[in-house]
Amino acid sequence: MARAVLRTWCAALALAGCHAPGTAPPRPARAPAQLPVTARAPVAPDVSAVPLEADPPAKRPAEYRRLTADECRKLAIANAPFADDLDRHPENDSPKHPKFHTHAERYAEASRLVRGHAADELRNRAAGEALQEFFKLAEAEGQFDLLAAADTELRAQLAEALLAQRSGLKDRADIPGIRRRLLDIEAQRAKLEAGIGALNASLRARLGLAGNDPLPLWPADPLAVKAGDVDIEQAVVTGLVYRPDLNALRVLADGNAADLADGLLRGIHPLLGVLASDNPVVALLAPVLAPFTGKPERRRAETSARIAGALEGRERQAEAEIRAAAVTLHGHRAAIAARALDVRHVEARIEELRTRQRAGLNVTAELVTAKLDLLKAKGDLLTAVTEWHTTNVKLRQAMGLLVRE
């Protein structure tokens, strides 16, 4: 009877032009768009609106907000997202009557330790990311000054070349080449300005600084490279002791805080945790039946085994990260030594050319070229030094030290 009524009702809806509940009306077929037919034509850019003369460098700000590397690290730690929330999590609080709720007291202690290590991991990571941007900003500002100095040298050379051209000495005036180099410098300068702006914005957000401050940040750091290489084996031992993510897993190794362990394991991979039953009856009766089924002991053992496997994998990963950063740091030190020798070599050549110039020889063109070579060599040295500092930050982050320094 009910089926007959339902069929009658659906038929009435269909006759009325309506659709059955839960079904969408059919979409009308759409005809494909037709584009016009054309023949091949030359593909050539139109640069008629682009000036072929380089603009003079824009003036940089006269005042900045001074920021040291240590201040950057501390501010990044203080403003690490979600870290304070983990420290203040309500499950960290002890029960009002711990003697009558020993399990709750143990769980609260595990929660304080695990969430505390997780908060330190967030702070350690935030400090590492902020410091890497700090040294990128230092390199960008230094490279900008070197480009400005090269621009000044080239414009002086262009003025002399134009004077030579007006004097009829066209063979000594490479005007197109100088202008092209000036345009290349302008393009590099524009990229640096964009990068400096992006780094300022990102650092302000990471460090909790005002985003609308008109004064840009100035990375005040001597960029000193420490003497000696890192003891890799000692660095591995230190890192395995202090890494917050490893210590969080060690707290859960006994399997007594299974819910915390499942949450942490799901952070490593969604399928590592144990999914709770969605049956409300099972969830209601589970605590009552647990002492008779032996399930808590089995779950504790299974959780402990999964935590042990995750800890072993994380320890191998941590060791690999520390060793890779330490070896890379050694390579950067060798690169710094090579770039420093390049700078000294070009400086010696410039001094030789100036001696010849004082003796009355015409070495103007060679001297300009040497000065430009010196600026390039200093830029290469600056890049090598900031790469060393960035890798040093990665090493300290991999060892879990940034949050402890």
Coordinates of C-alpha atoms in Angstrom, one line a residue:
M1 CA 0.0 0.0 0.0
A2 CA 2.8 2.4 1.0
R3 CA 4.7 1.7 -2.2
A4 CA 1.6 2.3 -4.3
V5 CA 1.1 5.7 -2.6
L6 CA 4.7 6.6 -3.2
R7 CA 4.5 5.7 -6.9
T8 CA 1.3 7.8 -7.3
W9 CA 2.9 10.7 -5.5
C10 CA 6.1 10.6 -7.7
A11 CA 3.9 10.3 -10.9
A12 CA 1.9 13.4 -9.8
L13 CA 5.2 15.3 -9.3
A14 CA 6.4 14.3 -12.7
L15 CA 3.2 15.4 -14.4
A16 CA 3.4 18.7 -12.5
G17 CA 6.8 19.3 -14.0
C18 CA 8.6 18.9 -10.6
H19 CA 11.5 16.6 -9.8
A20 CA 11.6 13.9 -7.1
P21 CA 13.2 15.0 -3.8
G22 CA 17.0 14.7 -3.8
T23 CA 17.4 14.8 -7.6
A24 CA 18.8 17.7 -9.6
P25 CA 17.2 18.9 -12.8
P26 CA 19.0 17.8 -15.9
R27 CA 21.5 20.3 -17.2
P28 CA 21.0 21.5 -20.8
A29 CA 23.8 20.5 -23.2
R30 CA 26.1 23.4 -23.9
A31 CA 27.5 23.8 -27.4
P32 CA 31.3 24.0 -27.5
A33 CA 32.7 27.5 -28.2
Q34 CA 34.0 28.1 -31.7
L35 CA 37.2 30.2 -32.2
P36 CA 37.9 32.0 -35.5
V37 CA 40.3 30.4 -37.9
T38 CA 43.7 32.1 -38.5
A39 CA 47.0 31.5 -40.3
R40 CA 50.5 31.5 -38.8
A41 CA 52.0 34.8 -38.0
P42 CA 55.4 36.0 -36.6
V43 CA 55.6 35.9 -32.8
A44 CA 57.6 38.9 -31.9
P45 CA 57.6 41.1 -28.7
D46 CA 56.7 44.8 -28.9
V47 CA 59.2 46.7 -26.8
S48 CA 58.7 50.1 -28.3
A49 CA 57.4 51.4 -24.9
V50 CA 60.4 50.2 -23.0
P51 CA 63.2 52.8 -22.5
L52 CA 66.7 51.7 -23.5
E53 CA 68.4 53.8 -20.9
A54 CA 68.8 52.6 -17.3
D55 CA 67.1 54.7 -14.6
P56 CA 69.4 56.0 -11.8
P57 CA 69.1 53.9 -8.6
A58 CA 66.4 55.0 -6.3
K59 CA 67.4 56.3 -2.9
R60 CA 67.2 53.7 -0.1
P61 CA 65.6 54.7 3.3
A62 CA 67.8 56.7 5.6
E63 CA 66.5 55.1 8.8
Y64 CA 65.7 51.5 9.6
R65 CA 64.5 49.3 12.5
R66 CA 67.6 47.6 13.9
L67 CA 67.2 43.9 14.3
T68 CA 70.0 41.5 15.5
A69 CA 70.1 37.8 14.9
D70 CA 69.5 37.1 18.6
E71 CA 66.6 39.4 18.8
C72 CA 65.2 37.7 15.6
R73 CA 65.5 34.3 17.3
K74 CA 63.9 35.4 20.6
L75 CA 61.0 37.2 18.9
A76 CA 60.3 34.3 16.6
I77 CA 60.2 32.0 19.6
A78 CA 57.9 34.3 21.5
N79 CA 55.5 34.5 18.5
A80 CA 55.6 30.9 17.4
P81 CA 52.0 30.0 16.3
F82 CA 50.1 27.6 18.6
A83 CA 53.1 27.1 20.9
D84 CA 51.5 29.0 23.9
D85 CA 48.2 27.2 23.3
L86 CA 49.9 23.9 23.7
D87 CA 51.5 25.0 27.0
R88 CA 48.1 26.2 28.2
H89 CA 46.1 23.2 27.1
P90 CA 43.3 22.3 29.6
E91 CA 44.4 18.6 29.7
N92 CA 47.7 19.8 31.2
D93 CA 45.9 20.7 34.5
S94 CA 46.1 18.2 37.3
P95 CA 42.8 16.9 38.8
K96 CA 41.5 18.6 42.0
H97 CA 41.9 15.4 44.0
P98 CA 45.0 13.6 42.5
K99 CA 45.0 10.9 45.2
F100 CA 41.6 9.7 44.0
H101 CA 42.4 10.2 40.3
T102 CA 45.8 8.7 39.9
H103 CA 45.3 7.9 36.2
A104 CA 44.1 11.5 35.5
E105 CA 47.2 12.8 37.3
R106 CA 49.5 10.6 35.2
Y107 CA 47.7 11.7 32.1
A108 CA 48.0 15.4 33.0
E109 CA 51.7 15.0 33.6
A110 CA 52.2 13.2 30.3
S111 CA 50.1 15.9 28.6
R112 CA 52.3 18.7 30.1
L113 CA 55.5 17.0 28.9
V114 CA 54.3 15.9 25.4
R115 CA 52.6 19.2 24.6
G116 CA 55.5 21.1 26.1
H117 CA 57.9 19.3 23.8
A118 CA 55.5 19.9 20.9
A119 CA 55.5 23.6 21.7
D120 CA 59.3 23.7 21.8
E121 CA 59.3 22.0 18.4
L122 CA 57.1 24.7 17.0
R123 CA 59.3 27.4 18.6
N124 CA 62.5 25.7 17.3
R125 CA 61.1 25.6 13.8
A126 CA 59.8 29.2 13.9
A127 CA 63.2 30.4 15.1
G128 CA 65.0 28.5 12.3
E129 CA 62.7 29.8 9.6
A130 CA 62.9 33.4 10.8
L131 CA 66.7 33.3 11.1
Q132 CA 67.0 32.0 7.6
E133 CA 65.0 34.9 6.3
F134 CA 67.1 37.3 8.5
F135 CA 70.3 36.2 6.7
K136 CA 68.6 36.3 3.3
L137 CA 67.7 39.9 4.1
A138 CA 71.3 40.7 5.1
E139 CA 72.6 39.3 1.8
A140 CA 70.0 41.2 -0.2
E141 CA 70.8 44.5 1.5
G142 CA 74.6 43.9 1.0
Q143 CA 74.1 42.9 -2.6
F144 CA 72.0 46.0 -3.2
D145 CA 74.9 48.3 -2.0
L146 CA 77.4 46.4 -4.2
L147 CA 75.1 46.9 -7.2
A148 CA 74.8 50.6 -6.4
A149 CA 78.6 50.9 -6.3
A150 CA 78.8 49.1 -9.7
D151 CA 76.2 51.4 -11.1
T152 CA 78.2 54.4 -10.0
E153 CA 81.4 53.0 -11.7
L154 CA 79.6 52.2 -14.9
R155 CA 77.9 55.6 -15.1
A156 CA 81.3 57.3 -14.7
Q157 CA 82.6 55.0 -17.4
L158 CA 79.6 55.9 -19.6
A159 CA 80.3 59.6 -19.2
E160 CA 83.9 59.2 -20.3
A161 CA 82.8 57.0 -23.2
L162 CA 80.3 59.7 -24.4
L163 CA 83.0 62.3 -24.0
A164 CA 85.3 60.2 -26.1
Q165 CA 82.6 59.7 -28.8
R166 CA 82.1 63.5 -29.0
S167 CA 85.9 63.8 -29.4
G168 CA 85.8 61.5 -32.3
L169 CA 87.3 58.5 -30.5
K170 CA 84.5 56.1 -31.3
D171 CA 86.7 53.0 -31.1
R172 CA 87.4 53.7 -27.4
A173 CA 83.7 54.2 -26.5
D174 CA 81.8 50.9 -25.9
I175 CA 78.6 52.9 -25.2
P176 CA 76.1 50.1 -26.1
G177 CA 77.9 47.6 -24.0
I178 CA 78.0 50.0 -21.0
R179 CA 74.3 50.8 -21.3
R180 CA 73.4 47.1 -21.5
R181 CA 75.4 46.4 -18.3
L182 CA 73.6 49.3 -16.6
L183 CA 70.2 47.8 -17.6
D184 CA 71.3 44.4 -16.3
I185 CA 72.2 46.1 -13.0
E186 CA 68.8 47.8 -12.9
A187 CA 67.0 44.5 -13.4
Q188 CA 69.0 42.9 -10.6
R189 CA 68.3 45.8 -8.4
A190 CA 64.6 45.6 -9.0
K191 CA 64.6 41.9 -8.1
L192 CA 66.5 42.7 -4.9
E193 CA 64.1 45.5 -4.0
A194 CA 61.1 43.1 -4.4
G195 CA 62.9 40.4 -2.4
I196 CA 63.7 42.9 0.4
G197 CA 60.1 44.0 0.6
A198 CA 58.9 40.4 0.8
L199 CA 61.4 39.5 3.4
N200 CA 60.5 42.5 5.5
A201 CA 56.8 41.6 5.3
S202 CA 57.4 38.0 6.2
L203 CA 59.7 38.8 9.1
R204 CA 57.3 41.3 10.6
A205 CA 54.6 38.6 10.6
R206 CA 56.9 36.0 12.1
L207 CA 58.3 38.3 14.8
G208 CA 55.0 40.0 15.8
L209 CA 56.0 43.4 14.5
A210 CA 53.7 46.1 13.2
G211 CA 52.9 45.4 9.6
N212 CA 52.3 49.1 8.7
D213 CA 55.6 50.4 10.1
P214 CA 57.1 52.6 7.3
L215 CA 60.7 51.9 8.5
P216 CA 62.2 48.7 7.0
L217 CA 64.2 46.2 9.0
W218 CA 68.0 46.4 9.1
P219 CA 69.7 43.0 9.8
A220 CA 72.5 44.1 12.2
D221 CA 74.9 41.2 12.3
P222 CA 78.7 41.1 11.8
L223 CA 78.3 37.9 9.6
A224 CA 81.4 36.5 11.4
V225 CA 82.3 32.9 10.4
K226 CA 83.4 30.8 13.4
A227 CA 86.7 29.1 13.4
G228 CA 87.0 25.3 13.1
D229 CA 84.6 22.6 11.9
V230 CA 81.7 21.0 13.8
D231 CA 82.4 17.7 15.6
I232 CA 79.8 15.7 13.7
E233 CA 79.6 12.8 16.2
Q234 CA 79.2 15.1 19.1
A235 CA 76.6 17.1 17.2
V236 CA 74.6 13.9 16.6
V237 CA 74.7 12.9 20.3
T238 CA 73.6 16.4 21.4
G239 CA 70.8 16.5 18.8
L240 CA 69.4 13.2 19.8
V241 CA 69.3 14.4 23.4
Y242 CA 67.7 17.8 22.9
R243 CA 65.4 17.4 19.9
P244 CA 61.9 18.2 21.1
D245 CA 60.1 15.9 18.7
L246 CA 62.2 13.0 19.9
N247 CA 61.6 13.8 23.6
A248 CA 57.8 14.0 23.0
L249 CA 57.9 10.4 21.6
R250 CA 60.1 9.2 24.5
V251 CA 57.5 10.5 27.0
L252 CA 54.9 8.3 25.3
A253 CA 57.1 5.2 25.0
D254 CA 55.4 3.4 27.9
G255 CA 52.1 3.5 26.1
N256 CA 50.1 4.8 29.2
A257 CA 48.8 7.8 27.4
A258 CA 47.3 6.1 24.4
D259 CA 45.1 9.0 23.3
L260 CA 48.0 11.4 23.3
A261 CA 50.1 8.8 21.4
D262 CA 47.4 8.4 18.8
G263 CA 47.2 12.1 18.3
L264 CA 50.9 12.4 17.9
L265 CA 51.1 9.4 15.6
R266 CA 48.4 10.8 13.4
G267 CA 50.5 14.0 13.1
I268 CA 53.3 11.8 11.6
H269 CA 50.9 10.0 9.3
P270 CA 47.0 10.0 9.5
L271 CA 46.8 6.2 9.4
L272 CA 49.3 5.5 12.3
G273 CA 46.7 6.4 14.9
V274 CA 43.9 4.1 16.1
L275 CA 40.5 5.2 14.9
A276 CA 37.8 5.2 17.6
S277 CA 34.5 3.4 17.0
D278 CA 31.7 5.6 15.8
N279 CA 29.1 3.3 17.5
P280 CA 27.8 5.2 20.6
V281 CA 27.0 1.9 22.4
V282 CA 30.5 0.6 22.0
A283 CA 32.0 3.9 23.1
L284 CA 29.7 3.9 26.2
L285 CA 30.5 0.4 27.2
A286 CA 34.2 0.3 26.4
P287 CA 35.3 1.7 29.9
V288 CA 33.0 -0.7 31.7
L289 CA 34.1 -3.8 29.8
A290 CA 37.8 -2.9 29.6
P291 CA 38.9 -4.7 32.8
F292 CA 37.3 -7.9 31.7
T293 CA 38.5 -7.9 28.1
G294 CA 42.2 -7.0 28.7
K295 CA 42.0 -4.4 25.9
P296 CA 43.8 -1.7 27.9
E297 CA 46.9 -3.8 28.2
R298 CA 46.8 -4.8 24.5
R299 CA 46.3 -1.2 23.5
R300 CA 49.2 -0.1 25.7
A301 CA 51.5 -2.6 24.2
E302 CA 50.4 -1.8 20.6
T303 CA 50.7 1.9 21.2
S304 CA 54.2 1.5 22.8
A305 CA 55.3 -0.6 19.8
R306 CA 54.1 2.1 17.3
I307 CA 55.7 4.9 19.3
A308 CA 59.0 2.9 19.4
G309 CA 58.9 2.5 15.6
A310 CA 58.1 6.1 15.1
L311 CA 60.9 7.1 17.5
E312 CA 63.4 4.9 15.7
G313 CA 62.5 6.4 12.4
R314 CA 62.7 10.0 13.7
E315 CA 66.1 9.4 15.3
R316 CA 67.5 8.1 12.0
Q317 CA 66.0 11.2 10.3
A318 CA 67.4 13.5 12.9
E319 CA 70.9 12.0 12.6
A320 CA 70.8 12.3 8.8
E321 CA 69.7 16.0 9.0
I322 CA 72.5 16.8 11.5
R323 CA 75.2 15.1 9.5
A324 CA 74.1 16.7 6.2
A325 CA 74.1 20.2 7.7
A326 CA 77.5 19.7 9.3
V327 CA 79.0 18.4 6.1
T328 CA 77.4 21.2 4.1
L329 CA 78.8 23.7 6.7
H330 CA 82.3 22.4 6.0
G331 CA 81.8 22.9 2.2
H332 CA 80.6 26.4 2.7
R333 CA 83.7 27.2 4.8
A334 CA 85.9 26.0 1.9
A335 CA 83.9 28.2 -0.5
I336 CA 84.3 31.2 1.8
A337 CA 88.1 30.7 1.8
A338 CA 88.1 30.6 -2.0
R339 CA 86.0 33.7 -2.4
A340 CA 88.1 35.6 0.1
L341 CA 91.2 34.7 -1.9
D342 CA 89.4 36.1 -5.0
V343 CA 88.8 39.4 -3.2
R344 CA 92.4 39.7 -2.1
H345 CA 93.6 38.9 -5.6
V346 CA 91.5 41.6 -7.2
E347 CA 92.4 44.1 -4.5
A348 CA 96.1 43.5 -5.2
R349 CA 95.5 44.0 -8.9
I350 CA 93.7 47.3 -8.3
E351 CA 96.6 48.5 -6.1
E352 CA 99.0 47.6 -8.9
L353 CA 97.0 49.5 -11.5
R354 CA 96.8 52.5 -9.2
T355 CA 100.6 52.4 -8.9
R356 CA 101.0 52.4 -12.7
Q357 CA 98.4 55.2 -12.9
R358 CA 100.5 57.3 -10.5
A359 CA 103.5 56.6 -12.7
G360 CA 101.7 58.3 -15.6
L361 CA 100.4 55.3 -17.5
N362 CA 96.8 55.3 -18.9
V363 CA 95.1 52.4 -17.2
T364 CA 91.7 53.9 -16.7
A365 CA 89.7 51.3 -18.6
E366 CA 91.6 48.4 -16.8
L367 CA 91.1 50.1 -13.5
V368 CA 87.3 50.4 -14.0
T369 CA 87.1 46.7 -15.0
A370 CA 89.1 45.7 -12.0
K371 CA 86.8 47.7 -9.7
L372 CA 83.8 46.0 -11.1
D373 CA 85.5 42.7 -10.7
L374 CA 86.2 43.5 -7.1
L375 CA 82.5 44.3 -6.5
K376 CA 81.5 41.0 -8.1
A377 CA 84.0 39.1 -6.0
K378 CA 82.7 40.8 -2.8
G379 CA 79.2 39.8 -3.8
D380 CA 80.3 36.2 -4.2
L381 CA 82.0 36.3 -0.8
L382 CA 78.8 37.8 0.8
T383 CA 76.7 35.0 -0.8
A384 CA 79.1 32.3 0.5
V385 CA 79.1 33.8 4.0
T386 CA 75.3 34.1 4.3
E387 CA 75.0 30.5 3.0
W388 CA 77.3 29.4 5.8
H389 CA 75.1 31.2 8.3
T390 CA 71.9 29.8 6.9
T391 CA 73.3 26.3 7.1
N392 CA 74.5 26.9 10.6
V393 CA 70.9 27.8 11.5
K394 CA 69.7 24.6 9.9
L395 CA 72.3 22.6 11.9
R396 CA 71.2 24.3 15.2
Q397 CA 67.6 23.7 14.3
A398 CA 68.2 20.0 13.5
M399 CA 69.9 19.7 16.9
G400 CA 67.0 21.3 18.7
L401 CA 69.2 24.1 20.1
L402 CA 67.5 27.2 18.7
V403 CA 64.8 27.1 21.4
R404 CA 67.4 26.5 24.1
E405 CA 70.0 29.1 23.3

